[in-house]
Amino acid sequence: MTLSLRTVGLSALGLAIVAGLMSTAFGTDPIAVDMARLDRGDLSVTVNAEGKTRIRDIYEVAAPIGGTVQRLPVEIGDAVIADETIVAQIVPAAPPLLDARSRAQAEAVLHEAQASVEFARSEQASTKAVEDYAQTQMERAEALVNSGTASLTHLEDAGQKLAVAQALHASAKARLEMSLATVDRARAALEEPDLVEANSDCCLPILSPADGVVVAINGNSERPVQAGAPLLSVGDPHDLEIVVDLLSSEATRLSAGAPARIERWGGAALEARLKLIEPAARTVVSALGIEEQRVDAVLDFTSPSADWAGLGEAFAVFVRIVEWHSADVLLIPLSAVFQRDGQWFTYQNQGGFAQEVAIELGRRDGRHAEVLSGIDVGDEVVMHPPDSVIDGAEIVQRQQS
C-alpha cells in the first residue's frame, strides 16, 4: 500500500515531537558551580596564637623592714621618677610587750651586764696601776743605763714589761666599753613600745626604683607588713613586648628574627619581630584534659610606638608569626582541592566539562595552597565541588545573584 506524501510528513513530525519530549524528560542540565582562575601571588605560612603584651622591665617594690605601711601616696597610673618619688612609707615595727617571764629574764641580763661593767672598771684600774709602775721602772732603768750602773739588758726587760702592761690596760678599756654596750642593749629590751616610738623617726620613706608609672598595687590601705612583703610594681608602659604561648612543636619551626603581624588588639594591624623562644617548656593540661608542652615566644614591636600607643600591660593580641614566605607561587584555593588515597585532586574546567586532575601541593596557609605540578596559570578549577560533580560532568558557571 502506497503512503501519501502528506502521511509521511505528519509521521516524521510526530516522531520529532516525541524525540524532543523524551530528550526533555530524560536529559540532564549542566551543573552550576563556582569556578576560580589560577594565578601567581604571595603565600605566607604562619604560626597563629593568642598573646598578650607586657612591660619589658617590671620593678617590684617590697618592704625593706617589718612594720606598718601607711596608706600609699600613689595610685595605679601615677607617673613616678627614680630616686625622687615617694611610693610608700613604713613605720618600723615596735618591740613586743614582755610577759612576766621575759621581763624577769631581761632584768637578770641587765643586772649581769651591770656587774660586768663593775668588773671591767676594776680590771681597768688594776691594769692602769701596773702600767704606771712599769712606766716608772722604765724611766728608772733608762737613768741607770745612762749613768753606766746598769746594763742594756736591764733596760730592754723594763721596756718589755711596759709594753705588756700597756696592752693589758688597753684590753681592759675595750672590755669596759663592751660591758657598757651590753648594759645599753639590756635596757633597750626593757623599754616600753611607746617610749621606743617616741624616740624614733616617724617613717621610713621608700623611693621609686625607676622612671615610669605605677602598674600594680598590693593593697592601698594601711596595714602591718613583714620584711620582703610586696607593696607595688613600677614599669614603663612605653617599653612593651609581646609574649605568645605556643606548642613546643610549633615553636621548633620558628627562628629568631621571623617577622610577625599583630591583629585583634583594637587598632590597625601592627608589625613585630620574633626576639626569642624561651629555652624551657612547661606542661599544661588543656581544656580537654590533654597534657601539652608549651613554651613562651617573645616578640618586639617594629611598628612606630605611636601606632600602638593605646596598648598597655597584659593587653590581649592575636599574633601571626611567619614560618615561610614566597612572593611568587602558583596559588589554588583550598576549597577547590580534595584528597584521595594520599593524592591531591581538583576538578578543572575543560570546555564546559569537569576533568579530575591529579596535582601536587606544597606549602599551605588557611585559605590557599602552593601548586607544584598538575595545573598551570590561567586554568579554571571548581570551587566547593558538590557530590554531583564527577569526572566528565557538564558544568557551567553559577550566575551571581
Short mmCIF file of C-alpha atoms in Angstrom, two decimals:
data_model
loop_
_atom_site.label_atom_id
_atom_site.label_comp_id
_atom_site.label_asym_id
_atom_site.label_seq_id
_atom_site.Cartn_x
_atom_site.Cartn_y
_atom_site.Cartn_z
CA MET A 1 0.00 0.00 0.00
CA THR A 2 1.41 3.32 -1.01
CA LEU A 3 1.71 6.04 1.65
CA SER A 4 0.93 9.54 0.63
CA LEU A 5 3.47 12.32 0.98
CA ARG A 6 1.22 14.04 3.49
CA THR A 7 1.11 10.94 5.70
CA VAL A 8 4.89 10.60 5.66
CA GLY A 9 5.35 14.22 6.63
CA LEU A 10 2.92 14.02 9.52
CA SER A 11 4.62 10.85 10.79
CA ALA A 12 8.06 12.47 10.70
CA LEU A 13 6.76 15.48 12.56
CA GLY A 14 5.22 13.24 15.21
CA LEU A 15 8.46 11.32 15.68
CA ALA A 16 10.43 14.58 16.08
CA ILE A 17 7.99 15.80 18.73
CA VAL A 18 8.25 12.51 20.61
CA ALA A 19 12.07 12.62 20.46
CA GLY A 20 12.09 16.17 21.80
CA LEU A 21 9.79 15.24 24.64
CA MET A 22 11.97 12.26 25.55
CA SER A 23 15.13 14.39 25.47
CA THR A 24 13.50 16.92 27.76
CA ALA A 25 12.26 14.25 30.16
CA PHE A 26 15.40 12.16 30.44
CA GLY A 27 18.21 14.62 29.63
CA THR A 28 20.41 16.36 32.34
CA ASP A 29 21.15 20.07 32.69
CA PRO A 30 24.77 21.33 33.22
CA ILE A 31 25.71 21.58 36.92
CA ALA A 32 26.02 25.19 38.14
CA VAL A 33 29.26 25.63 40.08
CA ASP A 34 31.60 28.39 41.26
CA MET A 35 34.90 28.50 39.41
CA ALA A 36 38.18 30.31 40.03
CA ARG A 37 41.02 31.09 37.64
CA LEU A 38 44.51 30.30 38.96
CA ASP A 39 47.15 33.00 39.28
CA ARG A 40 50.50 33.56 40.93
CA GLY A 41 50.91 35.57 44.14
CA ASP A 42 52.27 35.84 47.68
CA LEU A 43 51.95 32.97 50.13
CA SER A 44 52.89 33.06 53.80
CA VAL A 45 52.74 30.12 56.19
CA THR A 46 52.24 31.41 59.73
CA VAL A 47 52.00 30.10 63.27
CA ASN A 48 48.96 31.75 64.81
CA ALA A 49 48.31 32.13 68.53
CA GLU A 50 46.81 34.36 71.17
CA GLY A 51 49.28 36.52 73.06
CA LYS A 52 49.50 39.41 75.44
CA THR A 53 51.66 42.46 75.94
CA ARG A 54 53.91 43.00 78.92
CA ILE A 55 56.21 45.74 80.14
CA ARG A 56 59.76 44.67 79.43
CA ASP A 57 61.14 45.55 82.88
CA ILE A 58 58.85 45.45 85.92
CA TYR A 59 60.26 46.68 89.24
CA GLU A 60 58.66 45.10 92.29
CA VAL A 61 58.83 47.33 95.37
CA ALA A 62 58.91 45.38 98.65
CA ALA A 63 59.04 46.37 102.31
CA PRO A 64 62.70 46.56 103.42
CA ILE A 65 61.73 46.20 107.10
CA GLY A 66 58.83 44.90 109.12
CA GLY A 67 56.35 47.47 110.37
CA THR A 68 53.17 49.27 109.41
CA VAL A 69 52.93 50.59 105.86
CA GLN A 70 50.91 53.78 105.69
CA ARG A 71 48.26 54.36 103.02
CA LEU A 72 50.16 54.56 99.75
CA PRO A 73 50.62 58.09 98.39
CA VAL A 74 50.37 56.87 94.77
CA GLU A 75 47.70 55.16 92.68
CA ILE A 76 47.79 52.93 89.61
CA GLY A 77 48.75 55.02 86.58
CA ASP A 78 50.60 57.72 88.52
CA ALA A 79 53.91 58.78 87.00
CA VAL A 80 56.98 58.24 89.17
CA ILE A 81 60.62 59.36 88.95
CA ALA A 82 63.52 57.17 90.00
CA ASP A 83 65.01 58.02 93.41
CA GLU A 84 62.65 61.02 93.79
CA THR A 85 59.03 59.95 94.06
CA ILE A 86 57.99 58.52 97.43
CA VAL A 87 55.87 55.46 96.68
CA ALA A 88 55.44 54.14 100.25
CA GLN A 89 56.19 54.96 103.88
CA ILE A 90 56.70 52.38 106.63
CA VAL A 91 56.54 52.92 110.38
CA PRO A 92 59.09 50.50 111.90
CA ALA A 93 57.58 47.73 113.97
CA ALA A 94 57.51 48.34 117.74
CA PRO A 95 59.04 45.68 120.01
CA PRO A 96 56.51 43.27 121.50
CA LEU A 97 55.32 43.68 125.08
CA LEU A 98 57.20 41.50 127.58
CA ASP A 99 55.39 38.95 129.66
CA ALA A 100 56.42 38.39 133.30
CA ARG A 101 58.91 35.65 132.50
CA SER A 102 60.53 37.54 129.64
CA ARG A 103 60.77 40.71 131.74
CA ALA A 104 62.42 38.81 134.58
CA GLN A 105 64.94 37.33 132.15
CA ALA A 106 65.63 40.76 130.63
CA GLU A 107 66.16 42.29 134.10
CA ALA A 108 68.55 39.47 135.01
CA VAL A 109 70.51 40.16 131.82
CA LEU A 110 70.67 43.84 132.77
CA HIS A 111 71.98 43.03 136.25
CA GLU A 112 74.57 40.71 134.77
CA ALA A 113 75.67 43.43 132.37
CA GLN A 114 75.94 45.99 135.15
CA ALA A 115 78.07 43.59 137.19
CA SER A 116 80.27 43.04 134.17
CA VAL A 117 80.74 46.80 133.95
CA GLU A 118 81.94 46.96 137.56
CA PHE A 119 84.32 44.08 136.97
CA ALA A 120 85.68 45.75 133.83
CA ARG A 121 86.23 49.03 135.69
CA SER A 122 88.14 47.25 138.44
CA GLU A 123 90.23 45.44 135.86
CA GLN A 124 90.93 48.72 134.10
CA ALA A 125 92.09 50.34 137.35
CA SER A 126 94.33 47.35 138.13
CA THR A 127 95.94 47.36 134.69
CA LYS A 128 96.39 51.13 134.88
CA ALA A 129 98.33 50.73 138.14
CA VAL A 130 100.50 48.03 136.59
CA GLU A 131 101.11 50.26 133.56
CA ASP A 132 102.10 53.21 135.76
CA TYR A 133 104.53 51.04 137.75
CA ALA A 134 106.05 49.66 134.52
CA GLN A 135 106.46 53.21 133.25
CA THR A 136 108.29 54.19 136.44
CA GLN A 137 110.56 51.16 136.17
CA MET A 138 111.27 52.03 132.58
CA GLU A 139 112.29 55.57 133.44
CA ARG A 140 114.50 54.30 136.30
CA ALA A 141 116.20 51.77 134.00
CA GLU A 142 116.91 54.47 131.44
CA ALA A 143 118.55 56.64 134.12
CA LEU A 144 120.75 53.75 135.34
CA VAL A 145 121.83 52.86 131.82
CA ASN A 146 122.67 56.46 131.10
CA SER A 147 124.82 56.61 134.29
CA GLY A 148 126.55 53.34 133.39
CA THR A 149 125.42 51.46 136.50
CA ALA A 150 123.01 49.11 134.66
CA SER A 151 123.31 47.03 131.53
CA LEU A 152 121.31 47.48 128.36
CA THR A 153 119.58 44.17 129.03
CA HIS A 154 118.04 45.63 132.17
CA LEU A 155 116.55 48.45 130.03
CA GLU A 156 115.15 46.00 127.48
CA ASP A 157 113.45 43.97 130.22
CA ALA A 158 111.83 47.11 131.60
CA GLY A 159 110.61 48.11 128.12
CA GLN A 160 109.11 44.68 127.53
CA LYS A 161 107.22 44.81 130.85
CA LEU A 162 105.92 48.31 130.00
CA ALA A 163 104.61 47.13 126.62
CA VAL A 164 102.77 44.19 128.20
CA ALA A 165 101.26 46.48 130.86
CA GLN A 166 100.06 48.94 128.21
CA ALA A 167 98.43 46.13 126.19
CA LEU A 168 96.64 44.79 129.24
CA HIS A 169 95.35 48.25 130.05
CA ALA A 170 94.06 48.77 126.51
CA SER A 171 92.31 45.37 126.67
CA ALA A 172 90.66 46.31 129.94
CA LYS A 173 89.39 49.58 128.44
CA ALA A 174 87.89 47.71 125.48
CA ARG A 175 86.25 45.18 127.79
CA LEU A 176 84.69 48.06 129.72
CA GLU A 177 83.25 49.53 126.50
CA MET A 178 81.78 46.14 125.60
CA SER A 179 80.20 45.85 129.04
CA LEU A 180 78.67 49.32 128.78
CA ALA A 181 77.19 48.43 125.37
CA THR A 182 75.72 45.24 126.85
CA VAL A 183 74.04 47.34 129.52
CA ASP A 184 72.51 49.64 126.86
CA ARG A 185 71.22 46.63 124.93
CA ALA A 186 69.68 45.12 128.06
CA ARG A 187 68.00 48.41 128.95
CA ALA A 188 66.62 48.72 125.39
CA ALA A 189 65.00 45.30 125.73
CA LEU A 190 63.14 46.56 128.79
CA GLU A 191 61.86 49.77 127.21
CA GLU A 192 58.13 50.07 126.59
CA PRO A 193 56.93 50.33 122.93
CA ASP A 194 55.57 53.86 123.39
CA LEU A 195 58.96 55.05 124.58
CA VAL A 196 60.69 53.43 121.62
CA GLU A 197 58.31 55.04 119.15
CA ALA A 198 58.71 58.43 120.76
CA ASN A 199 62.49 58.23 120.40
CA SER A 200 62.46 57.07 116.74
CA ASP A 201 61.70 58.70 113.40
CA CYS A 202 58.10 58.53 112.19
CA CYS A 203 58.51 56.73 108.92
CA LEU A 204 60.95 55.10 106.52
CA PRO A 205 60.30 56.56 103.04
CA ILE A 206 60.63 54.23 100.05
CA LEU A 207 61.55 55.86 96.72
CA SER A 208 60.64 54.67 93.24
CA PRO A 209 63.34 52.38 91.80
CA ALA A 210 62.77 53.52 88.17
CA ASP A 211 61.06 56.06 85.93
CA GLY A 212 57.63 55.08 84.67
CA VAL A 213 54.17 54.61 86.14
CA VAL A 214 52.62 52.53 88.90
CA VAL A 215 51.22 49.43 87.17
CA ALA A 216 50.01 47.40 90.18
CA ILE A 217 49.39 47.90 93.89
CA ASN A 218 49.17 45.17 96.53
CA GLY A 219 46.64 46.91 98.72
CA ASN A 220 46.17 50.64 99.28
CA SER A 221 45.19 50.64 102.93
CA GLU A 222 47.45 50.99 105.95
CA ARG A 223 48.42 47.57 107.26
CA PRO A 224 51.21 45.69 109.04
CA VAL A 225 53.78 44.07 106.75
CA GLN A 226 56.74 41.76 107.15
CA ALA A 227 60.13 42.49 105.63
CA GLY A 228 60.03 41.50 101.96
CA ALA A 229 56.25 41.86 101.58
CA PRO A 230 55.33 43.18 98.06
CA LEU A 231 53.86 46.68 98.01
CA LEU A 232 53.55 47.80 94.38
CA SER A 233 55.03 47.46 90.87
CA VAL A 234 56.57 50.14 88.68
CA GLY A 235 57.25 49.98 84.94
CA ASP A 236 57.48 51.97 81.72
CA PRO A 237 54.30 51.44 79.62
CA HIS A 238 56.10 52.69 76.51
CA ASP A 239 58.59 49.81 76.70
CA LEU A 240 56.36 46.87 75.73
CA GLU A 241 57.00 43.42 74.31
CA ILE A 242 54.65 40.60 73.33
CA VAL A 243 54.52 37.12 74.87
CA VAL A 244 52.87 34.29 72.92
CA ASP A 245 52.08 30.86 74.35
CA LEU A 246 52.98 28.23 71.69
CA LEU A 247 53.02 24.48 71.46
CA SER A 248 56.63 23.33 71.60
CA SER A 249 56.11 21.51 68.28
CA GLU A 250 55.13 24.83 66.66
CA ALA A 251 57.98 26.73 68.29
CA THR A 252 60.58 24.40 66.77
CA ARG A 253 59.53 25.57 63.28
CA LEU A 254 60.34 29.20 64.09
CA SER A 255 63.61 31.05 64.38
CA ALA A 256 64.63 34.35 65.94
CA GLY A 257 64.14 37.31 63.62
CA ALA A 258 60.98 35.97 61.94
CA PRO A 259 58.51 38.76 61.04
CA ALA A 260 55.09 38.77 62.66
CA ARG A 261 51.77 40.56 62.36
CA ILE A 262 49.75 41.77 65.36
CA GLU A 263 45.97 41.83 64.97
CA ARG A 264 42.75 42.00 67.01
CA TRP A 265 44.09 44.44 69.58
CA GLY A 266 41.65 47.25 68.87
CA GLY A 267 43.51 49.08 66.09
CA ALA A 268 45.18 48.63 62.71
CA ALA A 269 47.47 45.64 62.22
CA LEU A 270 50.99 46.12 63.59
CA GLU A 271 54.37 44.69 62.62
CA ALA A 272 56.66 42.86 65.03
CA ARG A 273 59.66 40.55 65.02
CA LEU A 274 60.35 37.35 66.94
CA LYS A 275 63.01 38.10 69.55
CA LEU A 276 63.47 34.69 71.16
CA ILE A 277 61.83 31.45 72.12
CA GLU A 278 62.40 30.69 75.77
CA PRO A 279 64.62 27.64 76.27
CA ALA A 280 62.39 25.79 78.76
CA ALA A 281 58.90 24.45 78.05
CA ARG A 282 56.23 23.67 80.64
CA THR A 283 53.48 21.08 80.89
CA VAL A 284 49.95 22.48 80.56
CA VAL A 285 46.70 20.49 80.75
CA SER A 286 44.31 21.62 78.01
CA ALA A 287 40.55 22.06 78.39
CA LEU A 288 40.14 18.52 77.01
CA GLY A 289 42.40 17.11 79.71
CA ILE A 290 45.36 16.54 77.37
CA GLU A 291 48.86 17.31 78.60
CA GLU A 292 50.70 19.69 76.26
CA GLN A 293 54.22 21.05 76.25
CA ARG A 294 54.05 24.79 75.76
CA VAL A 295 56.70 27.48 75.57
CA ASP A 296 56.70 31.30 75.50
CA ALA A 297 57.84 33.22 72.43
CA VAL A 298 58.83 36.88 72.94
CA LEU A 299 58.37 39.47 70.19
CA ASP A 300 59.41 43.12 69.82
CA PHE A 301 57.32 45.76 68.05
CA THR A 302 58.79 47.09 64.80
CA SER A 303 55.91 49.47 64.07
CA PRO A 304 56.37 53.04 65.36
CA SER A 305 55.43 53.39 69.01
CA ALA A 306 52.81 56.00 68.10
CA ASP A 307 50.86 53.27 66.25
CA TRP A 308 50.41 51.16 69.40
CA ALA A 309 50.18 53.94 71.99
CA GLY A 310 46.84 52.53 73.19
CA LEU A 311 48.37 49.25 74.37
CA GLY A 312 49.38 48.65 77.96
CA GLU A 313 50.40 45.89 80.34
CA ALA A 314 48.74 42.46 79.72
CA PHE A 315 46.58 43.58 76.75
CA ALA A 316 45.29 40.72 74.55
CA VAL A 317 46.56 40.46 70.96
CA PHE A 318 46.44 37.91 68.13
CA VAL A 319 49.82 37.11 66.58
CA ARG A 320 50.74 35.61 63.19
CA ILE A 321 54.42 34.63 63.11
CA VAL A 322 55.74 33.96 59.60
CA GLU A 323 57.27 30.49 59.30
CA TRP A 324 57.74 30.61 55.48
CA HIS A 325 57.05 33.20 52.75
CA SER A 326 57.32 33.40 48.97
CA ALA A 327 56.31 36.33 46.76
CA ASP A 328 55.71 34.34 43.55
CA VAL A 329 53.94 30.97 43.73
CA LEU A 330 51.02 29.42 41.85
CA LEU A 331 48.04 29.58 44.19
CA ILE A 332 44.94 27.40 44.35
CA PRO A 333 42.10 27.85 46.84
CA LEU A 334 41.97 25.03 49.37
CA SER A 335 38.22 24.81 48.74
CA ALA A 336 39.00 23.57 45.21
CA VAL A 337 41.12 20.56 46.20
CA PHE A 338 40.33 17.19 47.75
CA GLN A 339 42.40 14.21 48.76
CA ARG A 340 42.03 10.52 47.96
CA ASP A 341 44.47 7.75 48.86
CA GLY A 342 47.10 10.30 49.83
CA GLN A 343 46.89 12.10 46.45
CA TRP A 344 45.54 15.61 45.90
CA PHE A 345 42.98 16.26 43.12
CA THR A 346 40.97 19.12 41.68
CA TYR A 347 38.28 19.47 39.03
CA GLN A 348 39.46 21.53 36.07
CA ASN A 349 37.06 23.16 33.60
CA GLN A 350 37.76 21.66 30.16
CA GLY A 351 35.37 23.26 27.65
CA GLY A 352 32.38 23.07 29.96
CA PHE A 353 33.15 19.63 31.37
CA ALA A 354 34.76 18.78 34.73
CA GLN A 355 38.02 16.90 34.41
CA GLU A 356 39.59 15.34 37.52
CA VAL A 357 43.25 16.32 37.63
CA ALA A 358 45.91 14.98 40.00
CA ILE A 359 48.04 17.80 41.43
CA GLU A 360 50.98 18.17 43.78
CA LEU A 361 50.73 20.73 46.58
CA GLY A 362 53.44 22.45 48.57
CA ARG A 363 53.03 24.91 51.41
CA ARG A 364 49.58 25.84 52.65
CA ASP A 365 48.04 28.58 54.73
CA GLY A 366 44.46 28.64 55.91
CA ARG A 367 42.99 29.63 52.51
CA HIS A 368 45.40 28.83 49.67
CA ALA A 369 48.00 26.22 48.76
CA GLU A 370 51.10 26.27 46.60
CA VAL A 371 50.72 24.23 43.38
CA LEU A 372 53.91 22.39 42.41
CA SER A 373 52.58 20.47 39.39
CA GLY A 374 49.42 19.31 37.61
CA ILE A 375 47.84 22.59 36.51
CA ASP A 376 49.08 26.00 35.39
CA VAL A 377 48.35 29.72 35.48
CA GLY A 378 45.00 30.63 33.89
CA ASP A 379 43.37 27.24 34.39
CA GLU A 380 39.87 27.26 35.86
CA VAL A 381 39.03 24.98 38.79
CA VAL A 382 35.75 24.16 40.51
CA MET A 383 35.27 25.68 43.94
CA HIS A 384 33.45 23.63 46.59
CA PRO A 385 32.59 20.83 44.14
CA PRO A 386 29.27 19.14 45.11
CA ASP A 387 28.86 15.37 45.12
CA SER A 388 27.08 15.60 41.77
CA VAL A 389 30.29 16.78 40.06
CA ILE A 390 32.23 13.77 38.74
CA ASP A 391 34.87 13.33 36.10
CA GLY A 392 33.28 14.28 32.76
CA ALA A 393 30.22 16.00 34.20
CA GLU A 394 28.94 19.02 32.30
CA ILE A 395 29.38 22.20 34.33
CA VAL A 396 28.51 25.85 33.95
CA GLN A 397 29.47 28.99 35.88
CA ARG A 398 26.91 29.82 38.53
CA GLN A 399 25.15 33.11 37.87
CA GLN A 400 25.80 35.65 40.55
CA SER A 401 22.55 36.99 42.04
#
